[in-house]
Short mmCIF file of C-alpha atoms in Angstrom, two decimals:
data_model
loop_
_atom_site.label_atom_id
_atom_site.label_comp_id
_atom_site.label_asym_id
_atom_site.label_seq_id
_atom_site.Cartn_x
_atom_site.Cartn_y
_atom_site.Cartn_z
CA MET A 1 0.00 0.00 0.00
CA SER A 2 1.22 3.47 -0.74
CA GLU A 3 0.69 6.28 1.76
CA GLU A 4 -2.06 7.92 -0.29
CA ASN A 5 -4.17 4.76 -0.16
CA PHE A 6 -4.36 4.26 3.61
CA PRO A 7 -7.94 4.47 4.88
CA PRO A 8 -8.81 6.92 7.67
CA CYS A 9 -8.85 5.68 11.26
CA PRO A 10 -12.14 3.88 12.04
CA GLU A 11 -12.06 5.22 15.62
CA CYS A 12 -11.38 8.95 15.21
CA GLY A 13 -11.42 9.49 11.43
CA SER A 14 -7.84 10.79 11.27
CA GLU A 15 -6.33 10.78 7.79
CA TYR A 16 -2.75 10.47 9.10
CA THR A 17 -2.68 6.67 9.40
CA TYR A 18 0.49 4.74 8.67
CA GLU A 19 1.46 1.11 8.18
CA MET A 20 3.28 -0.97 10.78
CA ASP A 21 3.24 -4.52 9.35
CA PRO A 22 0.70 -6.10 9.35
CA LEU A 23 -1.39 -3.38 10.99
CA LEU A 24 -2.41 0.19 10.26
CA VAL A 25 -1.88 2.67 13.09
CA CYS A 26 -3.44 6.03 13.93
CA PRO A 27 -0.93 8.48 15.44
CA GLU A 28 -3.68 10.67 16.89
CA CYS A 29 -5.67 8.16 18.97
CA GLY A 30 -3.28 5.18 18.97
CA HIS A 31 -5.83 2.77 17.43
CA GLU A 32 -4.34 -0.22 15.58
CA TRP A 33 -6.30 -2.41 13.15
CA ASN A 34 -5.87 -5.00 10.45
CA PRO A 35 -7.05 -3.47 7.15
CA SER A 36 -7.95 -6.89 5.70
CA ALA A 37 -10.11 -7.91 8.70
CA PRO A 38 -13.91 -7.59 8.37
CA VAL A 39 -15.51 -4.55 10.03
CA GLU A 40 -16.92 -5.36 13.47
CA ASP A 41 -19.58 -3.64 15.54
CA GLU A 42 -19.45 -2.77 19.26
CA THR A 43 -20.28 -6.34 20.34
CA GLY A 44 -17.37 -7.80 18.38
CA ALA A 45 -19.63 -9.49 15.82
CA GLU A 46 -19.13 -8.90 12.12
CA ALA A 47 -21.53 -6.19 10.95
CA PRO A 48 -23.11 -7.05 7.58
CA ALA A 49 -23.86 -4.03 5.44
CA ILE A 50 -27.58 -3.64 4.74
CA LYS A 51 -28.16 -1.96 1.39
CA ASP A 52 -31.22 -0.37 -0.17
CA SER A 53 -32.69 -1.17 -3.58
CA VAL A 54 -30.01 0.82 -5.43
CA GLY A 55 -27.01 -0.27 -3.36
CA ASN A 56 -26.68 2.57 -0.82
CA VAL A 57 -25.60 1.37 2.64
CA LEU A 58 -28.30 1.99 5.25
CA ALA A 59 -27.74 2.98 8.89
CA ASP A 60 -29.93 3.45 11.96
CA GLY A 61 -31.75 6.79 11.85
CA ASP A 62 -31.75 7.14 8.04
CA SER A 63 -34.81 8.30 6.12
CA VAL A 64 -35.95 6.18 3.19
CA THR A 65 -38.60 6.24 0.46
CA ILE A 66 -40.64 3.17 -0.41
CA VAL A 67 -40.06 2.39 -4.11
CA LYS A 68 -42.91 -0.06 -4.68
CA THR A 69 -46.58 -0.03 -3.65
CA LEU A 70 -47.07 -2.53 -0.81
CA LYS A 71 -50.26 -4.40 0.05
CA VAL A 72 -50.66 -4.64 3.83
CA LYS A 73 -52.71 -7.45 5.39
CA GLY A 74 -55.62 -6.07 7.37
CA ALA A 75 -55.31 -2.57 5.92
CA SER A 76 -57.92 -1.10 3.62
CA GLN A 77 -55.32 0.65 1.46
CA PRO A 78 -51.75 -0.11 0.36
CA ILE A 79 -48.59 1.80 1.27
CA LYS A 80 -47.98 3.80 -1.89
CA ALA A 81 -44.65 4.10 -3.68
CA GLY A 82 -42.96 7.35 -2.71
CA THR A 83 -44.02 7.20 0.95
CA THR A 84 -41.25 8.59 3.16
CA VAL A 85 -40.25 6.68 6.28
CA ARG A 86 -38.06 8.51 8.79
CA ASN A 87 -35.72 7.28 11.50
CA ILE A 88 -35.44 3.61 10.49
CA ARG A 89 -33.83 1.01 12.73
CA LEU A 90 -31.85 -1.91 11.30
CA VAL A 91 -32.60 -5.29 12.90
CA ASP A 92 -31.60 -8.91 12.38
CA ALA A 93 -33.42 -10.17 9.30
CA VAL A 94 -36.61 -12.16 9.87
CA ASP A 95 -37.92 -13.58 6.58
CA GLY A 96 -35.92 -10.90 4.75
CA HIS A 97 -37.41 -8.02 6.77
CA ASP A 98 -34.35 -6.19 8.12
CA ILE A 99 -35.76 -2.70 8.80
CA ASP A 100 -38.00 -1.76 11.71
CA ALA A 101 -39.84 1.52 11.13
CA ARG A 102 -42.96 3.54 11.88
CA VAL A 103 -44.89 4.24 8.68
CA ASP A 104 -47.29 7.19 8.92
CA GLY A 105 -50.87 5.99 8.75
CA PHE A 106 -49.90 2.33 9.25
CA GLY A 107 -47.88 2.24 12.49
CA GLN A 108 -44.86 0.15 13.44
CA MET A 109 -43.84 -2.48 10.87
CA LYS A 110 -40.91 -4.38 9.44
CA LEU A 111 -39.76 -3.67 5.88
CA LYS A 112 -37.36 -5.30 3.46
CA SER A 113 -34.35 -3.21 2.48
CA SER A 114 -34.91 -4.25 -1.15
CA ILE A 115 -38.08 -2.10 -1.39
CA VAL A 116 -36.68 1.15 0.01
CA LYS A 117 -34.33 3.84 -1.28
CA LYS A 118 -32.21 6.05 0.98
CA ILE A 119 -33.04 9.76 0.80
#
């Protein structure tokens, strides 16, 4: 790796990282990490990236737009394409539903990331 290609520190975001085989080191906060290791979350488990219908990575608190009209069991009307859902929460997938959100007019529900687009 050349110096220009070192990623910023995942802890503090510093751009002054350097290589100390086999690790990368941040001189500002002292964090050391293996650049080829998978990204882990706070619990130490590998964090899979959840992506929307066009490939944008989603995060807790994002706002999304529903891209396809959805029929909802027990509801008299569908959730129309273009409906905005704010402050989503990513959860472990249950039958492909990996987003927990409150949809205006419908209440709390789980959505699939494949039917939403990040705003």
